Coordinates of C-alpha atoms and ligand atoms in Angstrom, one line a residue:
X65 CA 125.8 102.0 90.1
X66 CA 125.6 105.7 89.8
X67 CA 128.9 107.2 90.8
X68 CA 130.0 110.8 90.5
X69 CA 133.2 112.8 90.5
X70 CA 132.8 116.2 92.0
X71 CA 135.4 118.8 91.1
X72 CA 136.4 121.0 94.0
X73 CA 134.5 124.3 94.0
X74 CA 135.2 127.1 96.3
X75 CA 132.1 129.2 95.2
X76 CA 130.3 130.7 98.2
X77 CA 126.7 129.7 98.7
X78 CA 124.3 132.6 98.2
X79 CA 120.7 133.4 97.5
X80 CA 117.5 131.6 98.6
X81 CA 116.6 128.0 98.6
X82 CA 113.5 126.0 99.5
X83 CA 114.4 122.4 100.5
X84 CA 111.8 119.6 100.0
X85 CA 109.2 118.7 102.6
X86 CA 110.0 116.9 105.8
X87 CA 110.4 113.2 105.5
X88 CA 109.1 112.3 109.0
X89 CA 106.1 114.6 108.7
X90 CA 105.3 113.4 105.1
X91 CA 105.1 109.7 106.3
X92 CA 102.9 110.6 109.2
X93 CA 100.6 112.7 107.1
X94 CA 99.9 109.7 104.8
X95 CA 99.4 107.4 107.7
X96 CA 97.0 109.6 109.6
X97 CA 95.3 110.8 106.4
X98 CA 94.6 107.2 105.5
X99 CA 93.4 106.3 109.0
X100 CA 91.0 109.3 109.2
X101 CA 87.6 109.3 107.6
X102 CA 87.1 111.9 104.9
X103 CA 89.4 113.8 102.5
X104 CA 92.9 114.9 103.6
X105 CA 95.0 117.3 101.4
X106 CA 98.7 117.3 101.9
X107 CA 100.9 120.1 100.5
X108 CA 104.7 120.2 100.1
X109 CA 104.8 116.4 100.5
X110 CA 108.2 114.9 100.1
X111 CA 108.2 112.9 96.9
X112 CA 111.4 110.9 97.8
X113 CA 111.4 107.1 97.6
X114 CA 110.9 106.4 101.3
X115 CA 107.6 108.3 101.5
X116 CA 106.4 106.5 98.3
X117 CA 106.7 103.3 100.1
X118 CA 104.2 104.5 102.8
X119 CA 101.8 105.7 100.0
X120 CA 102.1 102.3 98.2
X121 CA 101.3 100.4 101.5
X122 CA 98.0 102.3 102.0
X123 CA 97.0 101.9 98.3
X124 CA 97.4 98.1 98.9
X125 CA 94.7 98.4 101.7
X126 CA 92.4 100.0 99.1
X127 CA 92.8 103.7 100.2
X128 CA 92.5 106.2 97.4
X129 CA 95.6 108.4 97.2
X130 CA 96.0 110.8 94.3
X131 CA 99.4 112.5 93.8
X132 CA 100.1 115.6 91.8
X133 CA 103.8 116.4 92.3
X134 CA 104.0 117.5 96.0
X135 CA 100.3 117.6 96.6
X136 CA 98.4 114.5 97.8
X137 CA 94.7 113.9 98.2
X138 CA 93.7 111.0 100.4
X139 CA 90.1 109.8 100.5
X140 CA 89.4 107.2 103.1
X141 CA 86.5 105.6 104.8
X142 CA 88.7 104.7 107.8
X143 CA 90.5 101.5 108.8
X144 CA 87.3 99.6 109.2
X145 CA 87.2 99.6 105.4
X146 CA 90.8 98.6 104.7
X147 CA 91.1 95.2 103.0
X148 CA 93.7 92.5 103.6
X149 CA 96.5 93.1 101.1
X150 CA 97.0 90.3 98.6
X151 CA 100.8 91.0 98.1
X152 CA 103.5 91.5 100.7
X153 CA 104.1 95.2 101.4
X154 CA 107.5 96.4 100.2
X155 CA 109.1 99.1 102.5
X156 CA 112.3 99.5 100.4
X157 CA 115.0 101.4 102.4
X158 CA 112.4 103.2 104.6
X159 CA 113.1 102.8 108.3
X160 CA 110.2 105.1 109.2
X161 CA 107.7 103.0 107.2
X162 CA 109.1 99.8 108.7
X163 CA 109.0 101.0 112.3
X164 CA 105.7 102.9 112.3
X165 CA 103.5 100.7 110.1
X166 CA 103.7 97.7 112.5
X167 CA 101.8 99.8 115.0
X168 CA 98.9 100.1 112.4
X169 CA 99.3 96.5 111.1
X170 CA 99.0 95.2 114.7
X171 CA 95.6 97.0 115.0
X172 CA 94.1 95.8 111.7
X173 CA 92.1 92.6 111.9
X174 CA 93.9 90.7 109.1
X175 CA 97.2 89.3 107.9
X176 CA 100.0 91.3 106.4
X177 CA 103.5 90.5 105.5
X178 CA 106.2 93.1 104.9
X179 CA 109.8 93.2 103.6
X180 CA 112.5 95.7 102.6
X181 CA 115.8 96.0 100.9
X182 CA 119.1 94.5 102.2
X183 CA 119.8 97.5 104.4
X184 CA 116.3 97.5 106.0
X185 CA 116.5 93.8 106.5
X186 CA 119.5 94.2 108.7
X187 CA 117.9 96.9 110.9
X188 CA 116.5 95.9 114.3
X189 CA 112.7 95.5 114.4
X190 CA 112.4 93.9 117.8
X191 CA 112.3 97.4 119.3
X192 CA 108.8 97.8 117.9
X193 CA 107.7 94.2 117.8
X194 CA 108.2 93.7 121.5
X195 CA 105.9 96.5 122.8
X196 CA 103.3 95.7 120.1
X197 CA 103.3 92.0 121.2
X198 CA 102.6 93.2 124.7
X199 CA 99.6 95.0 123.3
X200 CA 98.4 91.8 121.7
X201 CA 99.8 92.0 118.1
X202 CA 101.1 88.7 116.7
X203 CA 104.4 88.9 114.8
X204 CA 106.7 86.4 113.2
X205 CA 109.9 87.0 111.3
X206 CA 113.6 86.3 111.2
X207 CA 115.2 85.7 114.6
X208 CA 111.7 85.6 116.3
X209 CA 110.6 88.8 114.7
X210 CA 113.8 90.8 115.2
X211 CA 114.3 91.4 111.5
X212 CA 112.3 91.8 108.3
X213 CA 110.5 90.1 106.6
X214 CA 107.8 90.1 109.1
X215 CA 104.4 88.5 109.2
X216 CA 101.7 90.3 111.2
X217 CA 98.3 89.1 112.4
X218 CA 96.5 92.1 113.9
X219 CA 93.4 92.9 115.9
X220 CA 92.2 92.9 119.5
X221 CA 94.9 95.2 121.0
X222 CA 94.8 96.4 124.5
X223 CA 96.5 99.5 125.9
X224 CA 99.9 99.3 127.7
X225 CA 102.1 101.5 129.8
X226 CA 105.5 101.5 128.1
X227 CA 108.8 103.1 129.1
X228 CA 111.0 103.5 126.0
X229 CA 114.2 101.6 126.5
X230 CA 115.9 103.5 123.7
X231 CA 115.6 107.1 122.6
X232 CA 113.5 106.5 119.5
X233 CA 110.7 108.5 118.0
X234 CA 110.0 105.6 115.7
X235 CA 109.3 103.2 118.6
X236 CA 107.2 105.8 120.5
X237 CA 105.2 106.4 117.3
X238 CA 104.6 102.7 116.7
X239 CA 103.2 102.3 120.2
X240 CA 101.0 105.4 119.9
X241 CA 99.6 104.2 116.5
X242 CA 98.9 100.8 118.1
X243 CA 97.1 102.8 120.9
X244 CA 94.7 104.2 118.3
X245 CA 93.3 100.6 117.9
X246 CA 93.6 99.4 121.5
X247 CA 91.0 98.9 124.2
X248 CA 91.9 101.2 127.1
X249 CA 94.5 103.9 127.3
X250 CA 98.1 103.5 126.1
X251 CA 100.9 105.5 127.8
X252 CA 104.4 105.9 126.5
X253 CA 107.1 107.3 128.8
X254 CA 110.3 108.8 127.4
X255 CA 113.3 109.8 129.5
X256 CA 114.8 112.1 126.8
X257 CA 112.5 113.9 124.4
X258 CA 112.5 112.6 120.8
X259 CA 110.9 114.2 117.7
X260 CA 107.2 114.8 118.5
X261 CA 105.7 115.0 115.0
X262 CA 103.4 112.0 115.7
X263 CA 101.9 113.7 118.8
X264 CA 101.4 117.0 117.0
X265 CA 99.7 115.4 114.0
X266 CA 97.6 113.0 116.1
X267 CA 96.3 116.1 117.9
X268 CA 95.6 117.9 114.6
X269 CA 93.6 114.9 113.4
X270 CA 91.5 115.0 116.6
X271 CA 92.9 112.0 118.4
X272 CA 92.4 111.6 122.2
X273 CA 96.1 112.4 123.1
X274 CA 97.8 114.3 125.8
X275 CA 101.5 114.8 126.6
X276 CA 103.3 116.2 129.6
X277 CA 106.8 115.7 131.1
X278 CA 107.6 112.9 128.8
X279 CA 104.4 111.0 129.4
X280 CA 102.3 110.6 126.3
X281 CA 98.8 109.1 126.6
X282 CA 96.5 108.1 123.8
X283 CA 93.2 106.2 123.6
X284 CA 90.8 105.0 120.8
X285 CA 88.0 107.1 122.2
X286 CA 88.0 109.6 119.3
X287 CA 88.1 108.6 115.6
X288 CA 90.5 110.6 113.5
X289 CA 89.0 113.3 111.3
X290 CA 90.5 114.2 108.0
X291 CA 92.4 117.5 108.0
X292 CA 94.7 119.3 105.7
X293 CA 98.5 119.1 106.3
X294 CA 101.2 121.5 105.3
X295 CA 104.6 119.9 105.4
X296 CA 107.4 122.3 106.3
X297 CA 110.9 122.0 104.6
X298 CA 113.0 119.2 106.1
X299 CA 115.6 120.5 108.5
X300 CA 117.6 117.3 108.0
X301 CA 117.8 118.2 104.2
X302 CA 118.5 121.9 105.0
X303 CA 121.3 120.7 107.3
X304 CA 123.5 120.0 104.2
X305 CA 123.2 123.5 102.9
X306 CA 123.4 125.2 106.4
X307 CA 126.7 123.4 107.0
X308 CA 127.9 124.2 103.5
X309 CA 127.3 127.9 104.1
X310 CA 128.9 127.6 107.5
X311 CA 132.2 126.2 106.1
X312 CA 132.6 127.9 102.7
X313 CA 134.0 131.4 103.1
X314 CA 131.9 134.3 101.7
X315 CA 128.6 132.4 102.0
X316 CA 125.3 133.9 103.0
X317 CA 122.4 131.6 102.2
X318 CA 118.7 131.8 103.1
X319 CA 116.7 128.5 103.4
X320 CA 113.0 129.3 103.3
X321 CA 110.2 127.5 105.2
X322 CA 112.4 125.2 107.1
X323 CA 110.9 123.1 109.9
X324 CA 112.0 124.5 113.3
X325 CA 110.3 122.0 115.6
X326 CA 112.5 122.1 118.8
X327 CA 112.8 118.3 118.8
X328 CA 114.6 118.6 115.4
X329 CA 116.5 121.8 115.5
X330 CA 119.6 120.7 117.5
X331 CA 121.8 121.4 114.4
X332 CA 121.1 125.1 114.7
X333 CA 122.1 125.1 118.4
X334 CA 125.3 123.2 117.7
X335 CA 126.4 125.3 114.7
X336 CA 125.6 128.4 116.7
X337 CA 127.6 127.1 119.6
X338 CA 130.5 126.5 117.2
X339 CA 130.3 130.1 116.1
X340 CA 128.1 130.1 113.0
X341 CA 125.8 133.0 112.5
X342 CA 122.1 132.4 112.1
X343 CA 119.2 134.8 111.5
X344 CA 115.7 133.3 111.7
X345 CA 112.7 135.2 110.4
X346 CA 109.0 134.7 109.2
X347 CA 108.3 132.1 111.9
X348 CA 104.9 130.4 111.8
X349 CA 103.2 127.4 113.3
X350 CA 100.8 125.2 111.3
X351 CA 99.5 121.9 112.7
X352 CA 101.7 122.3 115.8
X353 CA 104.8 122.4 113.6
X354 CA 107.0 125.5 113.7
X355 CA 108.9 126.7 110.5
X356 CA 110.6 129.8 109.2
X357 CA 113.4 131.2 107.0
X358 CA 116.9 130.5 108.2
X359 CA 119.8 132.7 107.0
X360 CA 123.3 131.4 107.7
X361 CA 126.5 133.5 107.1
X362 CA 129.9 132.0 107.1
X363 CA 132.0 132.5 110.2
X364 CA 135.1 130.9 111.7
X365 CA 134.0 127.7 113.7
X366 CA 135.4 126.2 116.8
X367 CA 135.1 122.6 118.1
X368 CA 132.5 121.5 120.6
X369 CA 131.1 118.6 122.6
X370 CA 127.8 117.0 121.5
X371 CA 126.3 114.6 124.0
X372 CA 123.2 113.9 126.2
X373 CA 119.7 115.3 125.5
X374 CA 120.6 117.2 122.3
X375 CA 121.6 114.0 120.5
X376 CA 118.0 112.9 119.5
X377 CA 117.5 116.5 118.3
X378 CA 120.2 116.1 115.6
X379 CA 120.7 112.4 115.3
X380 CA 120.3 112.4 111.4
X381 CA 122.6 115.5 111.1
X382 CA 125.7 114.0 112.8
X383 CA 127.5 113.0 109.6
X384 CA 127.2 116.5 108.2
X385 CA 128.1 118.1 111.6
X386 CA 131.2 115.9 111.6
X387 CA 132.2 117.5 108.2
X388 CA 131.7 120.9 109.8
X389 CA 133.9 119.8 112.7
X390 CA 136.8 119.0 110.4
X391 CA 136.9 122.7 109.5
X392 CA 136.5 124.0 113.1
X393 CA 139.4 125.1 115.2
X394 CA 140.1 122.4 117.9
X395 CA 138.5 119.1 118.7
X396 CA 134.9 118.1 118.4
X397 CA 133.6 115.1 120.5
X398 CA 130.4 113.3 119.8
X399 CA 129.0 111.0 122.5
X400 CA 125.8 109.1 123.3
X401 CA 125.1 108.5 119.6
X402 CA 125.1 104.7 119.5
X403 CA 121.9 104.8 117.5
X404 CA 124.0 105.9 114.5
X405 CA 125.3 102.3 114.4
X406 CA 121.8 101.0 113.3
X407 CA 120.7 103.7 110.7
X408 CA 120.6 103.1 106.9
X409 CA 124.2 102.0 107.4
X410 CA 126.6 102.2 110.4
X411 CA 127.0 105.9 110.2
X412 CA 129.9 106.1 112.7
X413 CA 131.9 103.8 110.5
X414 CA 130.8 105.3 107.2
X415 CA 131.4 108.9 108.3
X416 CA 134.8 108.1 109.9
X417 CA 135.9 106.2 106.9
X418 CA 134.6 108.8 104.3
X419 CA 136.2 111.8 106.1
X420 CA 139.5 109.9 106.7
X421 CA 139.7 109.1 103.0
X422 CA 139.3 112.9 102.3
X423 CA 142.3 113.6 104.6
X424 CA 140.5 114.5 107.8
X425 CA 141.5 113.2 111.3
X426 CA 138.5 111.4 112.7
X427 CA 138.4 108.6 115.3
X428 CA 135.4 106.3 115.8
X429 CA 134.3 105.5 119.3
X430 CA 131.7 103.0 120.5
X431 CA 129.0 105.7 120.6
X432 CA 130.3 108.6 118.6
X433 CA 133.4 110.2 117.0
X434 CA 136.3 112.4 117.9
X435 CA 137.2 114.9 115.1
X436 CA 140.4 117.0 115.0
X437 CA 139.5 120.2 113.3
X438 CA 141.5 122.7 111.3
X439 CA 143.0 120.5 108.6
X440 CA 142.4 121.1 104.9
X441 CA 140.7 118.3 103.1
X442 CA 142.4 116.7 100.1
X443 CA 139.7 114.9 98.3
X444 CA 139.8 111.3 97.0
X445 CA 137.7 108.1 96.4
X446 CA 134.8 107.6 98.9
X447 CA 131.9 105.2 99.5
X448 CA 128.4 106.2 100.4
X449 CA 127.3 102.7 101.6
X450 CA 123.9 103.3 99.9
X451 CA 123.1 105.8 102.6
X452 CA 121.5 109.1 101.4
X453 CA 122.9 111.2 104.2
X454 CA 126.4 109.9 103.8
X455 CA 126.2 110.5 100.1
X456 CA 125.1 114.1 100.6
X457 CA 127.7 114.8 103.2
X458 CA 130.4 113.5 100.9
X459 CA 129.0 115.7 98.0
X460 CA 129.1 118.8 100.3
X461 CA 132.7 118.0 101.2
X462 CA 133.7 118.8 97.5
X463 CA 133.0 122.5 98.3
X464 CA 136.1 122.6 100.5
X465 CA 138.5 119.9 99.2
X466 CA 141.7 120.6 97.2
X467 CA 141.1 117.8 94.7
X468 CA 138.0 116.0 93.3
X469 CA 135.7 113.9 95.5
X470 CA 134.6 110.6 93.9
X471 CA 131.6 108.9 95.4
X472 CA 130.9 105.3 94.4
X473 CA 127.1 105.6 94.2
X474 CA 124.8 108.6 94.9
X475 CA 121.5 107.0 93.8
X476 CA 120.4 106.7 97.5
X477 CA 120.0 110.5 97.5
X478 CA 116.6 109.9 95.9
X479 CA 115.4 108.5 99.3
X480 CA 115.0 112.0 100.8
X481 CA 116.2 114.7 98.4
X482 CA 115.8 113.9 94.6
X483 CA 116.7 117.5 93.6
X484 CA 119.8 117.7 95.7
X485 CA 122.4 118.2 92.9
X486 CA 120.2 120.8 91.1
X487 CA 119.9 122.7 94.4
X488 CA 123.6 122.5 95.0
X489 CA 124.3 123.9 91.5
X490 CA 121.8 126.7 92.1
X491 CA 123.2 127.9 95.4
X492 CA 126.8 127.8 94.2
X493 CA 126.1 129.8 91.0
X494 CA 123.8 132.6 92.0
Ligands
LIG516 C1 112.5 109.2 112.6 C2 113.1 109.0 113.8 C3 114.6 108.8 113.9 C4 115.4 109.3 112.7 C5 114.7 108.7 111.4 C6 113.3 109.2 111.3 C7 111.1 109.3 112.5 O1 114.8 107.5 114.2 O2 116.7 108.8 112.7 O3 115.4 109.2 110.3 O4 110.5 109.8 111.5 O5 110.4 109.1 113.5 P1 114.7 106.9 115.6 O6 113.4 107.3 116.2 O7 114.8 105.4 115.5 O8 115.9 107.4 116.4

């Protein structure tokens, strides 16, 4: 247990901050770097616990991965030279490792077994197992392969045409990764766009991939070629500081090199819509991924409605957006976010309960929340449910509460943002 008591602080957030590398892109860089023949250098890699789980998995296949802080060098002879792992692969708390790796495991001609922590073991896996079985992968696990631990016997995949039944980049990516090993083309169709980091990076590694109007097609015709990857700052980590600057009077904060991929930047659109002031500069694109410097200045916020196509573009930011909504004038309604129920914890329940304990007026709905804004938060005892994003949202709340905020356990923050508290200290004392 690693609880904290955060005294209220009304210091504005000022100066510059560089948040750590993007979690989704870091995972994918290790996966594609290991699948490609040659040497891949990754810079600004996220050294959080989740990405370490992906690195460990490929080391168990015999891939050489050298890590020096946030720089990684992967030397691989391609998947034809991977060997069957002796031990089960441990995916810890990492949903992205657990959802994407089966696409690769289904393609490898040997046996693998995988497991995770208690939270991961309760998250649905049938969403990736079903399409990969259609491709020819053989899976077994609890409830017929619906939950970890899973056993996989891979090899001999064939391409499929698959329409995503849920808005999930993880499912899309698992099928595309399977497509790298399959005979014939694989096509994934998505009705609403989800994050497209897999598509961007597969293209950068030379895969035979094309995407238009929600139809993504991949084949095994071209082998991946090692390439260098720069990982932009994680907008999902930046979100905590963007929101903090948006709600603490007197703040003006610049977040440097933040990923601005359109499929991830919904939080900027929503905070802007609520009245926050953003200035974006130094924009660049590397490996298909846009990034730049984001300056946010405190302004009065008003409530809004978040629903439909924007939801996948800010799915991981909804807990911190809910905190912003408590400080906005009027009501904020969040709909179409039923996926929050199956994240690291049930984030509708955890966010509603946490904010209510702090004195906010938040009602859970089946697929979202209704937040009455304009009330001062009191502070109090809260629970993070071992969820990094809930823990960071609760920590940020202490910047606007009257009394201290106690959080039962903040160790989960190491999943995605090991330096979070140092960074919080820096931006509130410059
Ligand atoms: C992720 C996709 C999202 C997101 C998760 C990371 C990814 O999940 O919530 O944190 O890296 O592809 P879903 O695709 O299941 O919505």
